[in-house]
XYZ file of C-alpha atoms in Angstrom:
605
model
C -9.890 -12.150 0.653
C -8.461 -13.693 3.819
C -9.276 -15.624 6.955
C -12.915 -16.524 7.718
C -14.186 -14.920 4.521
C -12.012 -17.177 2.395
C -13.052 -20.273 4.360
C -16.718 -19.411 3.802
C -16.117 -19.011 0.068
C -14.299 -22.353 -0.081
C -17.156 -24.088 1.757
C -19.690 -22.522 -0.600
C -17.676 -23.582 -3.646
C -17.028 -27.152 -2.545
C -20.468 -27.800 -1.098
C -22.408 -25.868 -3.713
C -20.674 -27.295 -6.776
C -20.688 -30.891 -5.569
C -24.349 -30.642 -4.540
C -25.349 -29.108 -7.859
C -23.299 -31.718 -9.676
C -25.154 -34.619 -8.099
C -28.492 -32.852 -8.643
C -27.767 -32.230 -12.337
C -26.742 -35.823 -12.937
C -22.966 -35.567 -13.067
C -22.696 -38.589 -10.813
C -19.118 -39.372 -9.761
C -17.845 -36.393 -11.773
C -19.499 -34.025 -9.278
C -16.406 -34.274 -7.040
C -14.243 -33.463 -10.061
C -16.412 -30.374 -10.640
C -16.082 -29.218 -7.028
C -12.297 -29.477 -6.926
C -11.918 -27.979 -10.420
C -13.882 -24.975 -9.160
C -11.110 -24.289 -6.634
C -8.544 -23.989 -9.430
C -10.901 -21.748 -11.388
C -11.332 -19.568 -8.295
C -7.565 -19.035 -8.183
C -7.706 -17.372 -11.608
C -11.062 -15.584 -11.247
C -10.208 -13.182 -8.432
C -7.559 -10.477 -8.492
C -8.878 -7.440 -10.314
C -11.961 -5.231 -10.688
C -15.197 -7.024 -11.557
C -15.439 -6.073 -15.226
C -11.821 -6.935 -15.903
C -12.195 -10.329 -14.212
C -15.355 -11.068 -16.194
C -13.555 -10.249 -19.454
C -10.741 -12.567 -18.411
C -13.195 -15.357 -17.562
C -14.852 -14.931 -20.954
C -11.794 -16.430 -22.677
C -10.351 -18.388 -19.772
C -13.525 -20.395 -19.082
C -13.733 -22.222 -22.446
C -10.016 -22.991 -22.279
C -10.372 -24.394 -18.757
C -13.295 -26.612 -19.733
C -11.352 -28.087 -22.646
C -8.107 -28.374 -20.638
C -9.820 -30.350 -17.864
C -12.051 -32.580 -19.967
C -10.375 -33.233 -23.317
C -7.047 -34.784 -22.132
C -8.948 -37.185 -19.878
C -11.272 -38.268 -22.718
C -8.370 -38.455 -25.163
C -6.467 -40.660 -22.709
C -9.149 -43.327 -23.095
C -8.238 -43.546 -26.794
C -4.483 -42.838 -26.715
C -2.479 -42.242 -23.558
C 0.425 -40.726 -25.488
C -1.811 -38.302 -27.371
C -3.259 -37.171 -24.044
C 0.238 -36.656 -22.636
C 1.195 -34.613 -25.697
C -1.884 -32.391 -25.314
C -1.191 -31.874 -21.607
C 2.376 -30.818 -22.375
C 1.062 -28.195 -24.831
C -1.384 -26.898 -22.206
C 1.379 -26.672 -19.594
C 3.639 -24.762 -22.008
C 0.831 -22.285 -22.697
C 0.224 -21.940 -18.950
C 3.940 -21.265 -18.483
C 3.814 -18.449 -21.049
C 0.774 -16.631 -19.639
C 2.744 -14.695 -16.970
C 4.334 -12.591 -19.730
C 0.969 -10.798 -19.901
C 1.560 -9.373 -16.439
C 1.475 -10.309 -12.771
C -2.313 -10.781 -12.904
C -1.793 -13.762 -15.227
C 0.568 -15.635 -12.893
C -2.426 -17.101 -11.057
C -4.261 -17.615 -14.355
C -1.416 -19.777 -15.685
C -1.188 -21.585 -12.355
C -4.915 -22.308 -12.349
C -4.939 -23.523 -15.963
C -1.948 -25.827 -15.532
C -3.074 -27.315 -12.225
C -6.670 -27.808 -13.392
C -5.597 -29.661 -16.553
C -3.275 -32.013 -14.650
C -5.861 -32.531 -11.939
C -8.584 -33.341 -14.460
C -6.342 -35.931 -16.133
C -5.040 -37.619 -12.997
C -8.080 -37.501 -10.700
C -9.396 -41.004 -9.978
C -13.182 -41.263 -10.045
C -14.822 -43.819 -7.760
C -16.823 -45.132 -10.738
C -17.384 -44.535 -14.422
C -18.444 -41.263 -16.040
C -19.659 -40.432 -19.541
C -18.055 -37.898 -21.864
C -20.892 -35.490 -21.163
C -20.309 -35.763 -17.419
C -16.545 -35.271 -17.806
C -17.047 -32.089 -19.850
C -20.013 -31.009 -17.761
C -17.970 -31.075 -14.547
C -15.590 -28.194 -15.449
C -18.464 -26.363 -17.180
C -20.453 -26.430 -13.951
C -17.376 -25.323 -12.002
C -16.888 -22.342 -14.309
C -20.570 -21.409 -14.143
C -20.630 -21.384 -10.345
C -17.394 -19.391 -10.091
C -18.751 -16.883 -12.620
C -21.897 -16.333 -10.533
C -19.823 -16.196 -7.347
C -17.484 -13.584 -8.833
C -20.442 -11.423 -9.859
C -21.942 -11.734 -6.378
C -18.625 -10.835 -4.744
C -18.101 -7.715 -6.856
C -21.571 -6.447 -7.772
C -21.859 -4.166 -4.748
C -18.574 -2.364 -5.408
C -17.082 -3.474 -8.756
C -14.323 -0.849 -8.782
C -13.038 -1.558 -5.249
C -9.832 -3.378 -6.390
C -8.914 -0.405 -8.598
C -9.334 2.108 -5.778
C -7.453 -0.164 -3.373
C -4.594 -0.493 -5.868
C -4.435 3.286 -6.362
C -4.438 3.871 -2.617
C -1.775 1.218 -1.999
C 0.415 2.698 -4.746
C 0.035 6.189 -3.295
C 0.848 5.059 0.241
C 3.678 2.646 -0.633
C 5.220 4.515 -3.554
C 6.879 1.454 -5.091
C 7.139 0.758 -8.814
C 5.406 -2.603 -8.391
C 2.304 -1.146 -6.718
C 2.159 1.728 -9.195
C 2.416 -0.578 -12.183
C -0.369 -2.753 -10.768
C -2.539 0.318 -10.182
C -2.034 1.474 -13.761
C -2.884 -1.968 -15.150
C -6.034 -2.321 -13.066
C -7.138 1.196 -13.955
C -6.728 0.454 -17.662
C -8.399 -2.964 -17.363
C -11.376 -1.508 -15.472
C -13.860 0.980 -16.877
C -11.522 3.993 -16.519
C -13.118 6.922 -14.698
C -11.887 10.470 -14.927
C -11.385 10.965 -11.211
C -9.323 7.800 -10.827
C -7.356 8.826 -13.919
C -6.535 12.132 -12.233
C -5.462 10.268 -9.099
C -3.265 8.034 -11.225
C -1.701 11.014 -13.006
C -1.113 12.858 -9.742
C 0.415 9.726 -8.261
C 2.899 9.422 -11.117
C 3.816 13.128 -10.887
C 4.295 12.658 -7.140
C 6.463 9.597 -7.801
C 8.611 11.451 -10.339
C 9.065 14.467 -8.054
C 9.996 12.372 -5.000
C 12.470 10.393 -7.106
C 14.186 13.545 -8.335
C 14.269 15.036 -4.833
C 15.659 11.835 -3.348
C 18.514 11.891 -5.847
C 19.266 15.544 -5.021
C 18.988 14.912 -1.276
C 21.702 12.266 -1.477
C 23.992 14.459 -3.563
C 23.507 17.589 -1.469
C 23.217 15.727 1.845
C 20.286 18.060 2.522
C 18.310 17.495 5.699
C 15.694 20.016 4.559
C 14.852 17.984 1.446
C 14.585 14.883 3.627
C 12.102 16.654 5.925
C 10.023 17.700 2.910
C 9.968 14.137 1.590
C 8.877 12.799 5.000
C 6.084 15.384 5.213
C 4.953 14.556 1.676
C 4.844 10.848 2.487
C 2.582 11.520 5.467
C 0.255 13.533 3.255
C 0.262 10.784 0.616
C -0.776 8.204 3.216
C -3.581 10.502 4.381
C -4.829 11.017 0.831
C -4.675 7.259 0.180
C -7.292 6.817 2.915
C -9.484 9.328 1.053
C -9.199 7.380 -2.207
C -10.186 3.965 -0.772
C -13.899 4.439 0.098
C -16.536 4.132 -2.658
C -17.925 7.586 -1.859
C -15.980 10.804 -1.416
C -15.361 11.748 2.225
C -17.350 14.735 3.410
C -14.287 16.920 3.745
C -10.658 16.335 2.824
C -8.275 18.847 4.329
C -6.028 20.708 1.867
C -2.488 19.454 1.539
C -0.317 20.751 4.351
C 2.679 22.090 2.462
C 6.110 22.428 3.970
C 7.691 25.257 2.031
C 11.441 25.008 1.406
C 13.997 27.591 2.245
C 16.841 28.483 -0.080
C 17.534 25.426 -2.254
C 20.053 25.272 -5.098
C 19.070 25.259 -8.777
C 15.512 24.352 -9.705
C 14.977 22.144 -6.647
C 12.379 24.562 -5.252
C 10.354 24.169 -8.466
C 10.426 20.380 -8.075
C 9.179 20.759 -4.485
C 6.305 22.907 -5.745
C 5.469 20.241 -8.328
C 5.495 17.662 -5.524
C 2.870 19.529 -3.478
C 0.812 20.371 -6.574
C 0.630 16.683 -7.496
C -0.729 15.792 -4.047
C -3.218 18.652 -4.212
C -4.481 17.386 -7.584
C -5.082 13.974 -5.981
C -7.028 15.603 -3.135
C -9.184 17.516 -5.608
C -9.907 14.401 -7.676
C -10.786 12.336 -4.582
C -13.136 15.086 -3.393
C -14.944 15.788 -6.668
C -15.192 12.157 -7.886
C -15.896 12.864 -11.570
C -17.324 9.489 -12.688
C -17.299 10.241 -16.428
C -15.405 7.795 -18.628
C -11.888 8.521 -19.859
C -11.253 8.327 -23.592
C -8.649 5.545 -23.605
C -6.970 5.233 -27.049
C -8.852 2.654 -29.075
C -7.000 -0.633 -29.257
C -4.634 0.161 -26.368
C -5.500 -3.006 -24.433
C -4.965 -5.086 -27.561
C -1.688 -3.280 -28.226
C -0.603 -3.927 -24.637
C -1.115 -7.678 -25.110
C 0.674 -7.600 -28.461
C 3.728 -5.897 -26.968
C 3.900 -8.308 -24.052
C 3.534 -11.352 -26.291
C 5.878 -10.080 -29.004
C 8.955 -11.199 -27.128
C 7.493 -14.337 -25.577
C 7.693 -16.675 -28.582
C 11.424 -16.385 -29.006
C 14.327 -18.616 -28.058
C 15.913 -15.535 -26.512
C 12.999 -15.166 -24.067
C 13.721 -16.721 -20.634
C 9.974 -17.125 -20.051
C 9.690 -19.150 -23.264
C 12.598 -21.354 -22.231
C 11.015 -21.798 -18.796
C 7.712 -22.833 -20.384
C 9.530 -25.444 -22.466
C 11.411 -26.738 -19.406
C 8.115 -26.906 -17.550
C 6.526 -28.868 -20.394
C 9.423 -31.323 -20.510
C 9.390 -31.820 -16.740
C 5.654 -32.474 -16.694
C 6.048 -34.808 -19.703
C 8.540 -36.918 -17.729
C 6.228 -36.920 -14.705
C 3.311 -38.032 -16.910
C 5.407 -40.856 -18.369
C 6.370 -42.005 -14.857
C 2.707 -41.849 -13.794
C 1.672 -43.904 -16.837
C 3.482 -46.915 -15.351
C 1.192 -46.752 -12.299
C -2.351 -46.602 -13.771
C -5.071 -46.167 -11.194
C -2.713 -44.839 -8.510
C -4.789 -42.377 -6.412
C -1.672 -40.294 -5.653
C -1.021 -39.509 -9.324
C -2.701 -36.114 -8.955
C -0.461 -35.089 -6.034
C 2.646 -36.191 -7.945
C 1.739 -34.278 -11.125
C 0.675 -31.113 -9.304
C 3.810 -31.217 -7.158
C 6.073 -31.414 -10.202
C 4.281 -28.535 -11.938
C 4.162 -26.290 -8.865
C 7.871 -26.589 -8.059
C 9.160 -25.445 -11.465
C 9.574 -21.654 -11.534
C 11.124 -19.240 -14.078
C 13.982 -18.443 -11.658
C 15.856 -21.568 -10.554
C 16.464 -20.160 -7.078
C 12.682 -19.966 -6.704
C 12.385 -23.581 -7.894
C 14.748 -24.632 -5.117
C 12.649 -22.720 -2.592
C 9.449 -24.342 -3.884
C 11.030 -27.786 -3.654
C 11.929 -27.173 -0.029
C 8.410 -25.895 0.723
C 6.870 -28.970 -0.906
C 9.144 -31.598 0.631
C 9.550 -29.884 4.015
C 5.814 -29.288 4.273
C 5.129 -32.904 3.347
C 7.479 -34.136 6.067
C 5.775 -31.890 8.609
C 2.357 -33.103 7.499
C 3.574 -36.700 7.728
C 4.560 -36.165 11.376
C 1.119 -34.757 12.163
C -0.565 -37.621 10.316
C 1.509 -40.180 12.208
C 0.308 -38.657 15.486
C -3.290 -38.784 14.242
C -2.936 -42.470 13.347
C -1.413 -43.183 16.770
C -3.958 -41.247 18.839
C -7.223 -41.505 16.885
C -9.200 -44.235 15.117
C -8.822 -44.458 11.324
C -12.400 -43.212 10.892
C -11.221 -39.700 11.786
C -8.967 -39.493 8.723
C -11.674 -38.339 6.286
C -13.039 -35.408 8.336
C -9.495 -34.348 9.233
C -8.570 -34.488 5.548
C -11.536 -32.264 4.611
C -10.640 -29.734 7.299
C -7.015 -29.783 6.097
C -8.198 -29.136 2.521
C -10.098 -26.011 3.570
C -7.353 -24.806 5.871
C -4.643 -25.469 3.308
C -6.312 -23.507 0.520
C -6.885 -20.564 2.861
C -3.100 -20.213 3.427
C -1.882 -21.454 0.036
C -0.310 -18.116 -0.952
C 0.707 -16.773 2.445
C 2.118 -19.953 4.064
C 2.931 -22.460 1.319
C 4.809 -24.842 3.628
C 1.739 -25.221 5.856
C -0.402 -25.637 2.734
C 1.769 -28.533 1.583
C 1.544 -30.119 5.019
C -2.253 -29.856 4.883
C -2.256 -31.536 1.469
C -0.606 -34.597 3.040
C -3.483 -34.931 5.517
C -6.051 -34.377 2.779
C -4.569 -36.683 0.136
C -3.588 -39.561 2.409
C -6.680 -39.323 4.591
C -9.196 -39.160 1.751
C -7.534 -41.820 -0.410
C -6.973 -44.250 2.442
C -10.610 -43.921 3.513
C -12.375 -43.939 0.135
C -10.087 -46.563 -1.457
C -9.860 -48.695 1.702
C -6.055 -48.595 1.724
C -3.515 -48.850 4.540
C -2.839 -45.165 5.459
C 0.747 -45.961 6.475
C 1.518 -47.404 3.046
C -0.180 -44.426 1.354
C 1.818 -41.985 3.488
C 5.166 -43.575 2.600
C 4.249 -43.619 -1.084
C 3.191 -39.949 -0.918
C 6.524 -38.878 0.573
C 8.480 -40.845 -2.042
C 6.442 -39.288 -4.856
C 7.052 -35.769 -3.490
C 10.804 -36.429 -3.433
C 10.585 -37.707 -7.022
C 8.522 -34.658 -8.056
C 11.157 -32.371 -6.546
C 13.945 -34.265 -8.307
C 12.235 -34.012 -11.723
C 11.374 -30.339 -11.266
C 14.873 -29.384 -10.149
C 16.457 -31.463 -12.906
C 14.739 -29.328 -15.520
C 14.844 -26.185 -13.412
C 18.632 -26.346 -13.110
C 19.246 -27.591 -16.646
C 21.182 -24.924 -18.523
C 20.482 -24.757 -22.257
C 23.707 -24.904 -24.322
C 24.509 -21.798 -26.309
C 22.331 -19.457 -24.233
C 24.271 -16.501 -22.743
C 24.422 -16.134 -18.957
C 24.750 -12.385 -18.303
C 24.848 -11.077 -14.753
C 22.361 -8.629 -13.198
C 24.137 -5.462 -14.380
C 24.543 -6.783 -17.928
C 20.859 -7.730 -18.093
C 19.921 -4.282 -16.813
C 22.066 -2.504 -19.398
C 20.704 -4.690 -22.200
C 17.084 -3.995 -21.244
C 17.682 -0.262 -20.826
C 19.534 -0.085 -24.158
C 16.720 -1.860 -26.018
C 14.105 0.420 -24.458
C 16.177 3.529 -25.165
C 16.403 2.557 -28.832
C 12.640 2.032 -28.922
C 11.928 5.409 -27.324
C 14.244 7.091 -29.796
C 12.384 5.612 -32.772
C 9.003 6.507 -31.276
C 10.201 10.086 -30.727
C 11.282 10.377 -34.359
C 7.975 8.920 -35.493
C 6.039 11.440 -33.401
C 8.181 14.213 -34.881
C 7.013 13.199 -38.340
C 10.140 11.465 -39.582
C 9.865 8.420 -41.834
C 10.361 5.440 -39.503
C 9.855 1.991 -41.016
C 7.024 0.181 -39.152
C 9.050 -3.026 -39.403
C 11.869 -1.324 -37.524
C 9.445 -0.299 -34.775
C 8.121 -3.847 -34.642
C 11.611 -5.310 -34.255
C 12.453 -2.795 -31.533
C 9.252 -3.522 -29.590
C 10.074 -7.227 -29.804
C 13.715 -6.732 -28.750
C 12.629 -4.598 -25.796
C 10.063 -7.211 -24.709
C 12.662 -9.998 -24.849
C 15.099 -7.909 -22.788
C 12.405 -7.128 -20.213
C 11.637 -10.834 -19.787
C 15.326 -11.517 -19.291
C 15.642 -9.136 -16.351
C 13.955 -11.459 -13.880
C 14.143 -14.962 -15.376
C 17.863 -15.606 -15.301
C 19.372 -18.666 -16.947
C 20.657 -21.370 -14.555
C 24.322 -20.798 -13.842
C 24.152 -17.007 -13.947
C 25.526 -14.837 -11.182
C 23.010 -14.581 -8.350
C 21.879 -10.983 -7.620
C 23.444 -9.358 -4.581
C 21.196 -8.142 -1.738
C 19.084 -5.309 -3.104
C 19.756 -6.106 -6.742
C 16.743 -8.399 -7.116
C 14.378 -5.625 -6.002
C 16.110 -3.214 -8.373
C 15.680 -5.652 -11.277
C 11.982 -6.100 -10.476
C 11.536 -2.329 -10.301
C 13.327 -1.919 -13.622
C 11.260 -4.614 -15.325
C 7.981 -3.008 -14.264
C 9.146 0.468 -15.293
C 10.490 -0.585 -18.697
C 7.347 -2.556 -19.504
C 5.365 0.540 -18.583
C 7.463 2.672 -20.938
C 6.791 0.286 -23.827
C 3.050 0.476 -23.211
C 2.848 4.243 -22.753
C 4.905 5.007 -25.853
C 2.709 2.596 -27.790
C -0.355 4.580 -26.692
C 1.261 7.744 -28.070
C 1.584 6.062 -31.457
C -2.088 5.108 -31.341
C -3.114 8.657 -30.442
C -0.387 11.222 -31.218
C -0.446 14.274 -28.995
C 0.752 17.871 -29.432
C 4.065 18.693 -31.103
C 5.970 18.817 -27.816
C 5.226 15.146 -27.110
C 8.159 14.098 -29.303
C 10.509 16.255 -27.183
C 9.251 14.532 -24.020
C 9.820 11.042 -25.426
C 13.294 11.903 -26.709
C 14.229 13.406 -23.337
C 13.064 10.189 -21.685
C 15.271 8.194 -24.062
C 18.264 10.377 -23.249
C 17.833 10.193 -19.471
C 16.801 6.529 -19.232
C 19.127 4.449 -17.087
C 21.325 7.362 -16.020
C 21.727 8.653 -12.503
C 20.776 12.137 -13.722
C 17.049 11.470 -14.170
C 15.867 14.582 -16.006
C 12.388 16.113 -15.815
C 10.142 15.128 -18.715
C 8.550 18.253 -20.239
C 4.758 18.280 -20.580
C 3.457 20.435 -23.462
C 1.134 23.194 -22.160
C -1.517 22.268 -24.741
C -1.617 18.569 -23.780
C -5.022 17.201 -22.732
C -5.600 15.125 -19.592
C -5.012 11.780 -21.298
C -1.665 12.845 -22.762
C -0.622 14.403 -19.459
C -1.332 11.082 -17.780
C 0.822 9.224 -20.311
C 3.723 11.677 -19.928
C 3.424 11.553 -16.136
C 3.734 7.770 -16.304
C 6.797 8.083 -18.541
C 8.435 10.508 -16.098
C 7.789 8.233 -13.110
C 9.139 5.183 -14.950
C 12.307 7.032 -16.001
C 12.935 8.043 -12.379
C 12.335 4.457 -11.205
C 14.911 3.121 -13.667
C 17.387 5.802 -12.566
C 16.997 4.754 -8.928
C 17.483 1.114 -9.881
C 20.654 2.039 -11.796
C 22.161 3.536 -8.647
C 21.347 0.388 -6.668
C 22.688 -2.047 -9.267
C 25.880 -0.179 -10.051
C 26.530 0.777 -6.442
C 26.533 -2.814 -5.139
């Protein structure tokens, strides 16, 4: 959702929620409801309709309590309220371990709780109004999300599949697989997903052989296949099957060494299977192994609550930084800029300290730019224009919050200073200077905890983190293979290996301050590896939930052997495997190839 469409949604949310709030008797808390709805909107959109509604089912009660309870508790004990807010922020900092979809969920939860605590009402409000404000915000966003997705609830899933097919990156493929599983899985989209993973595995193997053989013919085949993949992606996007999809235009190879010709045939067959699925559109449901979604969450969380998990250490740093900011804010009760200070501190702190530095620059640099614009406004226009300009800046800022964060931060200066100076009858120049000083202080607090290295925690470089994560996953795959073969594998051993693999996966991207910074290209390779290894943990877990034919154990053990090597082997698919097991093994093959490509990048730098 971009451009005018997003602006319309923001206007509907702000105007609709505030209007309903006043009508329902929320009084001054109606503004709190309207602005809380914006934070809820951040978390409510990002996946297919049914998946987002399931997420809102548990997120909504948590948001209501996170916005209302700390504020009410603060009237009894300020320190108890600060302690509760720190716990909420730590939980928000841990949510991203559940996947990229939960990055915005954690952001929305953390920002909404701090906003609800620090927002200054123009008058008094009862406990019912304080709790009713976020409840109304959640209710409106729920109805809005249904209205936005009712016409085509599966559109995000198809878009993700098409993007993954056209782009061919591990990140887009992992997102497509997650959305497909989170949605109501259909057979035709499952076949597209399986064909996409077979296509990804075949192109990865051919790319490796092209480099070794310096073969121009293999390169031409890969280019032709990419063109066909882009064409088929356009056939997957629409809600209805196109009237006619041309068969895949194959470019047959000449004399190629070894079994390369067979891999080329598998490449074209995978694209043809996608064309067939997109044409037939079998809408029947896929029999996803019972409990797989729950198992996916368990695996992702298993390594989060550990001192060895970088995400856990980041969440603690984030909680400590926000705690210090809350203590500083407690010495200035009633300050209308408290919200901006708290949100600035929270937003700057990131799992990777290089990203924290970038966020600090975006916040402070954007604030300075906004201050220049505001100074011109004060010089050229009467003070009465500050409030409408602030409202316009609020809408414009939220519409570019993710794409142009520096501009967003500049818009927040106009909004915060303009609205507070007008409604509180303050000198806008004084408010502007105070705002800039608070943003500098927020950056200092965030970077203090973002750069703080924890004593006794190892600081391995990119290659060492890669080898550790691959080794942990290889050990896990080996145990799963033995279990599928019927050997006696202690469940506690499997549990420890799942946990160790999850911790190692978290450590790939969230490096400890003071570690060697990745060279150009290594960061992308680490991200690709993290997505692929997480996918391997999930797919092997599904095999334990629903064991397949006897040859499945051979496929898993071959994946364990080839994982992380430059000789990415083909993963055998048993001839008697059903569609669901073929999909799982196709995903394993694609992930093994992705890790092999990343190994070449990391070790070649």
